[in-house]
Short mmCIF file of N, CA and C in Angstrom, two decimals:
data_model
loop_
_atom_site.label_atom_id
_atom_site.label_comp_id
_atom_site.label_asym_id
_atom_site.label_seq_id
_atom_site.Cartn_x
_atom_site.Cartn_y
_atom_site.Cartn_z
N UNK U 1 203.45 123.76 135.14
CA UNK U 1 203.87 124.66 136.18
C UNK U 1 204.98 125.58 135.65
N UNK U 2 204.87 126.85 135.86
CA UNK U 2 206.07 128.05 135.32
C UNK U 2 206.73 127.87 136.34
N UNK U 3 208.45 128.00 135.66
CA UNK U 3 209.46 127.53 136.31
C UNK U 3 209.98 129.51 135.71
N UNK U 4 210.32 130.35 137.01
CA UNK U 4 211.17 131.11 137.05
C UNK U 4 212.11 131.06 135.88
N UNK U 5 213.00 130.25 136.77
CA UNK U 5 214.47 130.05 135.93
C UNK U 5 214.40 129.93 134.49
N UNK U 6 213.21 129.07 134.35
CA UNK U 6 213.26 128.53 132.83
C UNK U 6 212.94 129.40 131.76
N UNK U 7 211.74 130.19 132.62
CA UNK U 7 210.90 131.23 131.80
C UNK U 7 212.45 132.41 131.22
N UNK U 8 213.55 132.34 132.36
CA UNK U 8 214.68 133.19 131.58
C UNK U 8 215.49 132.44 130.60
N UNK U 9 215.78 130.96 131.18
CA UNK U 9 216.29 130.40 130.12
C UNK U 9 215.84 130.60 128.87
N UNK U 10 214.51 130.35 128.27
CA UNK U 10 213.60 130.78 127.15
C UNK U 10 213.97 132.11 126.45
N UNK U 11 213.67 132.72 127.23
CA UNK U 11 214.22 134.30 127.17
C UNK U 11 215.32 134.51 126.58
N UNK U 12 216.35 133.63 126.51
CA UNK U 12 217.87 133.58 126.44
C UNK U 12 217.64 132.56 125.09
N UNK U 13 217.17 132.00 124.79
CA UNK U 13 216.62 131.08 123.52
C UNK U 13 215.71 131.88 122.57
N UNK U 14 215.10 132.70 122.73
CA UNK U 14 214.50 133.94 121.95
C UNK U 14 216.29 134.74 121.39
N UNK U 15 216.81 135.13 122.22
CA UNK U 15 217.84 135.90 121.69
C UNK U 15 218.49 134.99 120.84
N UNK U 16 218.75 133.64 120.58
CA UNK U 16 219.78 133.25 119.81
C UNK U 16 218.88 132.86 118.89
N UNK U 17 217.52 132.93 118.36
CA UNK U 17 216.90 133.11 117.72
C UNK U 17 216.77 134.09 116.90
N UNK U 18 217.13 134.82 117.60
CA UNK U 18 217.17 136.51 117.01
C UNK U 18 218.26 136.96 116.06
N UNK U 19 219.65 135.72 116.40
CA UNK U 19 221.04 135.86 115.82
C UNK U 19 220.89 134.39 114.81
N UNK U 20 219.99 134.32 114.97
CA UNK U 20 220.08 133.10 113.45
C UNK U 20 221.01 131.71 113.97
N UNK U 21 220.96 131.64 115.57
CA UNK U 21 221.66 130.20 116.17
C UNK U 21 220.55 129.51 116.60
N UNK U 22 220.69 128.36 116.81
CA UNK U 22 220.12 127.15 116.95
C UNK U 22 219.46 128.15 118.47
N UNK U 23 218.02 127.76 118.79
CA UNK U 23 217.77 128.70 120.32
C UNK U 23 217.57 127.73 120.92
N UNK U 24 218.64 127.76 121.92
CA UNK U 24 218.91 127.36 123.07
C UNK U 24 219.57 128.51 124.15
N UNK U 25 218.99 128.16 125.40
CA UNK U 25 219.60 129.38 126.38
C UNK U 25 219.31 128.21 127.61
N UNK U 26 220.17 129.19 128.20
CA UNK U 26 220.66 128.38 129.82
C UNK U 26 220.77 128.90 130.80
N UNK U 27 220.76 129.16 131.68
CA UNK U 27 220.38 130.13 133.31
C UNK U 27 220.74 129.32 134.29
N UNK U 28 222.31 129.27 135.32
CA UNK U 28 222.86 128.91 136.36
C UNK U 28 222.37 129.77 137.64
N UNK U 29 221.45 129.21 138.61
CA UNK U 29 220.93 129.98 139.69
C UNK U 29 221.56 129.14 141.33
N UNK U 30 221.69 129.99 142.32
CA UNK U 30 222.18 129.43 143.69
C UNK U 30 221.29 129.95 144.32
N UNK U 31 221.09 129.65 145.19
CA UNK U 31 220.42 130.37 146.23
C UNK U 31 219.61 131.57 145.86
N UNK U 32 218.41 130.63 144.94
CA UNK U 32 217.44 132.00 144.99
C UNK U 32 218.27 132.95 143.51
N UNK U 33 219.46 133.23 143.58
CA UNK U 33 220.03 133.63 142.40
C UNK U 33 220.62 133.52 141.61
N UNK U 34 220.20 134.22 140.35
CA UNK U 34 220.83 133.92 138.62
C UNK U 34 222.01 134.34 139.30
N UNK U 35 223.66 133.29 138.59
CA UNK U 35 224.48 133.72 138.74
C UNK U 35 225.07 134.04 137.59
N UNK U 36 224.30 133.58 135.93
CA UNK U 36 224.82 133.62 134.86
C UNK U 36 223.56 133.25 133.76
N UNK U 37 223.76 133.67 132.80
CA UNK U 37 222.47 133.05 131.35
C UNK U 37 223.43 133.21 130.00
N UNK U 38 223.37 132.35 129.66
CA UNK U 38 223.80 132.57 128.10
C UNK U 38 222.88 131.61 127.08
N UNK U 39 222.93 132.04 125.84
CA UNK U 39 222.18 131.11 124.88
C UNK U 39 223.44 130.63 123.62
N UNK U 40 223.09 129.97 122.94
CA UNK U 40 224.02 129.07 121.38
C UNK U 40 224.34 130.58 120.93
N UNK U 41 225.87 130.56 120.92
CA UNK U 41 226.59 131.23 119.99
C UNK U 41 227.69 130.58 118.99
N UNK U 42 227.26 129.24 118.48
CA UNK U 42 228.54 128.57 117.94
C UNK U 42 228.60 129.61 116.48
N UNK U 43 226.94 129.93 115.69
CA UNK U 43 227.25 130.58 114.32
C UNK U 43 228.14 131.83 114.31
N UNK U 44 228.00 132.49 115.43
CA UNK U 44 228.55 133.98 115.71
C UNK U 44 229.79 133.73 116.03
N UNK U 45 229.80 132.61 116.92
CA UNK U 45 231.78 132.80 117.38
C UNK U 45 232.78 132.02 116.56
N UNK U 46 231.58 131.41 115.78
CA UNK U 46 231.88 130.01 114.97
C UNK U 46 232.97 129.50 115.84
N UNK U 47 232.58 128.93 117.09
CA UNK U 47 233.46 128.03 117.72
C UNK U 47 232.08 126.22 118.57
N UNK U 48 232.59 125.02 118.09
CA UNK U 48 232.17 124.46 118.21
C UNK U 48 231.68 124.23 119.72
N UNK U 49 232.22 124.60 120.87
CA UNK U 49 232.07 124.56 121.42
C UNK U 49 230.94 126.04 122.77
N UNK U 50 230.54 126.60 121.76
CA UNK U 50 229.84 128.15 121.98
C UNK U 50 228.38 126.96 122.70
N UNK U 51 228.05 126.55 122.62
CA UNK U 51 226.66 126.21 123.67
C UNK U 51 225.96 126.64 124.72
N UNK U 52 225.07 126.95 124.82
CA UNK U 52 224.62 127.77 126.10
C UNK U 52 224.68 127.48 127.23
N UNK U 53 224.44 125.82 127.37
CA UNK U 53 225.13 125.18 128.55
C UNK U 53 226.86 125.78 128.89
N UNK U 54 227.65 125.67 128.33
CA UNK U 54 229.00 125.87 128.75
C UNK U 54 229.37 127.17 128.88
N UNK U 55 228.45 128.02 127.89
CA UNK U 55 228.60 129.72 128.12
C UNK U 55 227.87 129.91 129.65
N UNK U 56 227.21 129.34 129.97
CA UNK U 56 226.41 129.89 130.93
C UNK U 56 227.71 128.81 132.60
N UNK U 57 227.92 127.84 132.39
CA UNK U 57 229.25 127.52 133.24
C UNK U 57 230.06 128.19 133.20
N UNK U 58 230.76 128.77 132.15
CA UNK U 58 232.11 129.42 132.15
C UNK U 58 232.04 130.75 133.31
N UNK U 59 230.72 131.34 132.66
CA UNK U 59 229.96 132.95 133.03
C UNK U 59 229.99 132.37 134.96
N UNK U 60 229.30 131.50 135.71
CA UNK U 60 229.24 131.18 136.25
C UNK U 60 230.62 131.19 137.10
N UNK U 61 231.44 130.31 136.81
CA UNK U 61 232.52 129.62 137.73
C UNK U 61 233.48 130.81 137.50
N UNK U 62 233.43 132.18 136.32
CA UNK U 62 234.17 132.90 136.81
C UNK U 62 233.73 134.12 137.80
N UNK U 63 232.49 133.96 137.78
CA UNK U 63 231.46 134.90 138.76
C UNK U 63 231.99 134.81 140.53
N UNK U 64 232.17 132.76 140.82
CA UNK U 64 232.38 132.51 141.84
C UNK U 64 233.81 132.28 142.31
N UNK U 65 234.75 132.41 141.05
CA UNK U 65 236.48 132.15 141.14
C UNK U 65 236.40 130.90 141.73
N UNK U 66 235.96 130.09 141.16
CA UNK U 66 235.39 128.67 141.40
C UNK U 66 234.98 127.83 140.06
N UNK U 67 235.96 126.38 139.86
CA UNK U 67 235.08 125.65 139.07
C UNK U 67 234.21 124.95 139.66
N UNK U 68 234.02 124.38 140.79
CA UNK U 68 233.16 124.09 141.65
C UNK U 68 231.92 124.65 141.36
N UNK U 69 230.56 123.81 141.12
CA UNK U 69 229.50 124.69 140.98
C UNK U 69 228.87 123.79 141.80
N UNK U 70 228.93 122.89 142.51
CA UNK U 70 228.44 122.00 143.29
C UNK U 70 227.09 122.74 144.05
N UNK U 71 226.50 123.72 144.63
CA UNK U 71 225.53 124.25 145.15
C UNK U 71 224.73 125.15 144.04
N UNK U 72 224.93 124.92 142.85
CA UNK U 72 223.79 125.42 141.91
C UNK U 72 222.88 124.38 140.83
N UNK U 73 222.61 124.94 140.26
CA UNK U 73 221.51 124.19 139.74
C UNK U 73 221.59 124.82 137.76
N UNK U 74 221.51 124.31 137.02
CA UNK U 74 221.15 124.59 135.62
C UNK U 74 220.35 124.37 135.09
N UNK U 75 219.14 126.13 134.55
CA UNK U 75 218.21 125.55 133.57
C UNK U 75 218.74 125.54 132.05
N UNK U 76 218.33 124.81 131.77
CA UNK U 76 218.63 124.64 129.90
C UNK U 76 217.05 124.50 128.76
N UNK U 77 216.96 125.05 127.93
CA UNK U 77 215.77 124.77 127.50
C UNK U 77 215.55 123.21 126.26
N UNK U 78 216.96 122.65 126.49
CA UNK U 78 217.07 121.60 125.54
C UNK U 78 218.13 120.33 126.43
N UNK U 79 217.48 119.09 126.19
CA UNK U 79 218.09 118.25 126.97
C UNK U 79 219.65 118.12 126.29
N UNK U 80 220.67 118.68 127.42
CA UNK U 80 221.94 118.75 126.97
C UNK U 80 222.68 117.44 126.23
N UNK U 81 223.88 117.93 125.26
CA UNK U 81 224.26 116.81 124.61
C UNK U 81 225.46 116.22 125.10
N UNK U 82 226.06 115.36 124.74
CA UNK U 82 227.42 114.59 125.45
C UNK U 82 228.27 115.23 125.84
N UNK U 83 228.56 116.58 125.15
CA UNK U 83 229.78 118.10 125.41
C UNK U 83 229.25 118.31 126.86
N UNK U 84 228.49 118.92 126.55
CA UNK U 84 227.52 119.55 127.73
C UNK U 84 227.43 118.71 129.36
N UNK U 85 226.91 117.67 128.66
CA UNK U 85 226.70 116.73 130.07
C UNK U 85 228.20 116.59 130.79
N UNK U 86 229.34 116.01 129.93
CA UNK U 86 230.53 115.77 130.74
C UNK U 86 230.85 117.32 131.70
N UNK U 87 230.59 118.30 130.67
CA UNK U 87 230.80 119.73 131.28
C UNK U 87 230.20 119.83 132.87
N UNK U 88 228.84 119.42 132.52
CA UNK U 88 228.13 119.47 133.90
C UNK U 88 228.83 118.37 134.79
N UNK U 89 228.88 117.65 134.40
CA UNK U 89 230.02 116.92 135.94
C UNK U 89 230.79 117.45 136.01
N UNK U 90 231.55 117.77 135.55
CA UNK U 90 233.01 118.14 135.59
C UNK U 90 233.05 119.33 136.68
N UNK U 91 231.79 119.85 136.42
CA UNK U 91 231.35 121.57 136.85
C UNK U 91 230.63 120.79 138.84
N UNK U 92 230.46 119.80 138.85
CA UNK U 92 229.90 119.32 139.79
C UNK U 92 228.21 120.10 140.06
N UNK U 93 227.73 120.50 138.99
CA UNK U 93 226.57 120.87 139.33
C UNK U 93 225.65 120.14 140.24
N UNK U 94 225.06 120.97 140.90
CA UNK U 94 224.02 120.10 141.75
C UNK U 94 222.96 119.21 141.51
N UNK U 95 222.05 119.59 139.75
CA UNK U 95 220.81 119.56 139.67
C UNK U 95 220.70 120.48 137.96
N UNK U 96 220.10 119.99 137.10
CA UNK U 96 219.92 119.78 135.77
C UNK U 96 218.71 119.97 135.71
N UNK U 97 217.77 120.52 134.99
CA UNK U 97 216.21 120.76 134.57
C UNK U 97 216.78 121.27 133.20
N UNK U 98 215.69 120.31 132.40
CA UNK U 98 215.99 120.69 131.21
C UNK U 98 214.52 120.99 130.58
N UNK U 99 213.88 121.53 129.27
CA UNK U 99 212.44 121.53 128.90
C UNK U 99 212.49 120.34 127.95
N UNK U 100 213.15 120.71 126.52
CA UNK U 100 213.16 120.13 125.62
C UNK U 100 213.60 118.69 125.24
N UNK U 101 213.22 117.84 124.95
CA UNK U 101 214.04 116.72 124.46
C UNK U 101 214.61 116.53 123.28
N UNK U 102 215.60 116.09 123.16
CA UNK U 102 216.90 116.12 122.17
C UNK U 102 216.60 114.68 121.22
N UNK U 103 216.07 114.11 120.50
CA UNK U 103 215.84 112.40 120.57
C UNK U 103 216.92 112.39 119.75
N UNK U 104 217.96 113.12 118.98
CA UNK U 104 218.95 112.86 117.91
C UNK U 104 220.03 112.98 118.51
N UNK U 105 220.41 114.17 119.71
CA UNK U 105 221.68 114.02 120.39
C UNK U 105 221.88 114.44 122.31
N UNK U 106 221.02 114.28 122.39
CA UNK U 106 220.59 114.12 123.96
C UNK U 106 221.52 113.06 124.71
N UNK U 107 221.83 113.82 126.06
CA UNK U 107 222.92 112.67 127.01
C UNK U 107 222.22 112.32 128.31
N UNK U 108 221.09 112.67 128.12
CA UNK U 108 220.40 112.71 129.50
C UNK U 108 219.25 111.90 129.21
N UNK U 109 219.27 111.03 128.39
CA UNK U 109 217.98 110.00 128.46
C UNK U 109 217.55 109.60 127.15
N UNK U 110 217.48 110.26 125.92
CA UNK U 110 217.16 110.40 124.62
C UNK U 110 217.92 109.25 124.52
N UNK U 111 218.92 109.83 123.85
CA UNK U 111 220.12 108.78 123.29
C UNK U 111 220.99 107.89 124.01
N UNK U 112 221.37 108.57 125.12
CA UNK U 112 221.93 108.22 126.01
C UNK U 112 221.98 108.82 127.21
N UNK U 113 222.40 108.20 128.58
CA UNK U 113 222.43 108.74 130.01
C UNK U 113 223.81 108.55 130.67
N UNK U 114 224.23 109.92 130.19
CA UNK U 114 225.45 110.03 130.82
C UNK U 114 225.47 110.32 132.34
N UNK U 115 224.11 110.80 132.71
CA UNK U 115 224.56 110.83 134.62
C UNK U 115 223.71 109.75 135.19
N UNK U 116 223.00 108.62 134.49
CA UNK U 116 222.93 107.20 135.64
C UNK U 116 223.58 106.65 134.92
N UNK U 117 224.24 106.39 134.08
CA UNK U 117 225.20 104.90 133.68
C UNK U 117 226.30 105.60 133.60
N UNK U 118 227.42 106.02 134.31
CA UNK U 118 228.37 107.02 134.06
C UNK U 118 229.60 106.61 134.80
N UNK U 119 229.51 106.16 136.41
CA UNK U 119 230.65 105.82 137.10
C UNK U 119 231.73 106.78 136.97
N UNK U 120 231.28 108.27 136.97
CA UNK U 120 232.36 109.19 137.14
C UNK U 120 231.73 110.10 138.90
N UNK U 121 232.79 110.42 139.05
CA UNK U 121 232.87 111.02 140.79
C UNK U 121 231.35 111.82 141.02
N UNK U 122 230.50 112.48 140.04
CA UNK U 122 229.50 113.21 140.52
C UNK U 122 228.44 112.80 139.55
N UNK U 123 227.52 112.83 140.22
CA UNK U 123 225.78 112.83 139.37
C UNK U 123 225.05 113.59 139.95
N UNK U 124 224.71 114.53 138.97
CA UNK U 124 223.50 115.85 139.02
C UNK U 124 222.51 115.11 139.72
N UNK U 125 221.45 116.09 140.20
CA UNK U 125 219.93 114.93 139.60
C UNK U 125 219.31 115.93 138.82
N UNK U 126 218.98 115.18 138.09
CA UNK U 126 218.07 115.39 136.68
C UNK U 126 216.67 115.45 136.76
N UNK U 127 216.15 116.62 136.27
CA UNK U 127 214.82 116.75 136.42
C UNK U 127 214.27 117.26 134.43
N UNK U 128 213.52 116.55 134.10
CA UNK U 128 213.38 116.59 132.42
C UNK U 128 211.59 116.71 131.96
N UNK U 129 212.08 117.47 131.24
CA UNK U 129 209.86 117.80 130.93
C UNK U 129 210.23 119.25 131.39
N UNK U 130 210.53 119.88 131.63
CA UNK U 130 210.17 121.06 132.67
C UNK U 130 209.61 122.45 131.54
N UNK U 131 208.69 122.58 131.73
CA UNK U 131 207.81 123.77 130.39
C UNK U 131 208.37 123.58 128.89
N UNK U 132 208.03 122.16 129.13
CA UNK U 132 208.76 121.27 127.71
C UNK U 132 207.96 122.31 126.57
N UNK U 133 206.61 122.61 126.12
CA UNK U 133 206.00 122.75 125.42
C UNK U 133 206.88 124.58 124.73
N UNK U 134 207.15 125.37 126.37
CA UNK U 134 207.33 126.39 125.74
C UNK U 134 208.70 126.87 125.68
N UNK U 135 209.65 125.08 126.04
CA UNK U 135 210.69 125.54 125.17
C UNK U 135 211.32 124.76 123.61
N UNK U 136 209.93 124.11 123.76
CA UNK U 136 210.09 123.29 122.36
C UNK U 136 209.43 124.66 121.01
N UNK U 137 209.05 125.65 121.45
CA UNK U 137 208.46 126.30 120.87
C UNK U 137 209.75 127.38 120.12
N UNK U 138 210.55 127.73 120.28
CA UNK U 138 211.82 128.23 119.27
C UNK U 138 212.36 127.44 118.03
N UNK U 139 212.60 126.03 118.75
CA UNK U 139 213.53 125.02 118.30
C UNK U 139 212.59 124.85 117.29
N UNK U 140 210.88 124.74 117.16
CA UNK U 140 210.05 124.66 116.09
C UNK U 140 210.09 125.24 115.10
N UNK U 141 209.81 126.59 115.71
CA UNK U 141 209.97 128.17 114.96
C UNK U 141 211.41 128.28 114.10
N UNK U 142 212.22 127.94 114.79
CA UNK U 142 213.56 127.88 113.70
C UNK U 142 213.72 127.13 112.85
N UNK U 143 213.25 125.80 113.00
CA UNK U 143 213.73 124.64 112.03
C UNK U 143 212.40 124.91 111.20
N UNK U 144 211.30 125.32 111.32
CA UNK U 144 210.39 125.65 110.28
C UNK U 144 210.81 126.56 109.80
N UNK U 145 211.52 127.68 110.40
CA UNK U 145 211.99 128.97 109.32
C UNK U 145 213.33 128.43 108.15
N UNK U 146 213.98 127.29 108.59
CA UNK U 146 215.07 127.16 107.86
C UNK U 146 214.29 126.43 106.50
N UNK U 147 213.34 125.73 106.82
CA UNK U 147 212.95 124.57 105.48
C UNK U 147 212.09 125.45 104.77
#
C-alpha cells in the first residue's frame, strides 16, 4: 500500500543520495500536514548528530514554537536508531512508521525496543514494514555504489 508521507520521505532519501550521505529522509505530518522533511546530513555538516529523524524534529518543533510534538506522527524510511528513538520520546511523538529495517543498529525492534521495554513517560506506537521494499531501495543503491 503507498503511503503519502513515505513516498516524500523517500523523496528526501533520494536527495541525500544525491550528496553522497547515507539515504535516509524523514517527513513530520499533523493533521493531514507536512510540517517538516529532512534527510542524513552528518557527511555535509559532519556533525554526528545530522540524522534525518532529528533534522526533521528540530524543523518541526521550531515550525510549532513547541517541543511538544505529541499530535504528529513521523515517517522515516529506516527503522530509527537509539539517538533517534530517545529523540522521539523526548519529542512526545504520537506515532512512528518506519520502511526499512536496521538489523545492525535499529531501536525499534531489530536490535533493540526502546518504545515497549522503555519505562520512560511516553510510547509512540510503532508501525514497521511500511513500503519497506521502496525504501530499502537507496540504502541498496548506495552501499552497492560504495563496494
Amino acid at each position: 500500500m503507498i503511503n503519502p508521507y513515505m513516498e516524500e520521505a523517500i523523496q528526501e532519501a533520494w536527495k541525500a543520495f544525491e550528496k553522497g550521505e547515507v539515504p535516509v529522509g524523514a517527513v513530520i505530518a499533523r493533521g493531514g500536514t507536512i510540517l517538516s522533511r529532512a534527510h542524513n546530513l552528518r557527511e555535509t555538516n559532519q556533525l554526528a548528530t545530522a540524522h534525518a529523524e532529528l533534522l526533521a524534529i528540530q524543523e518541526a518543533c521550531l515550525r510549532l514554537g513547541s517541543w511538544r510534538l505529541d499530535d504528529c506522527e513521523l515517517y522515516v524510511t529506516l527503522e530509527p536508531c537509539p539517538m533517534c528513538a530517545g529523540a522521539i520520546i523526548n519529542a512526545r511523538l504520537k506515532a512512528v512508521y518506519f520502511g526499512a529495517y536496521d538489523p545492525k543498529g535499529g531501536a525499534c525492534g531489530s536490535v533493540v525496543d526502546l518504545f515497549k521495554k522503555n519505562g520512560f513517560n511516553h510510547t509512540p506506537i510503532l508501525y514497521a514494514g511500511i513500503m519497506e521494499d521502496s525504501c530499502q531501495k537507496p540504502l541498496t543503491d548506495f552501499f552497492k555504489k560504495l563496494r
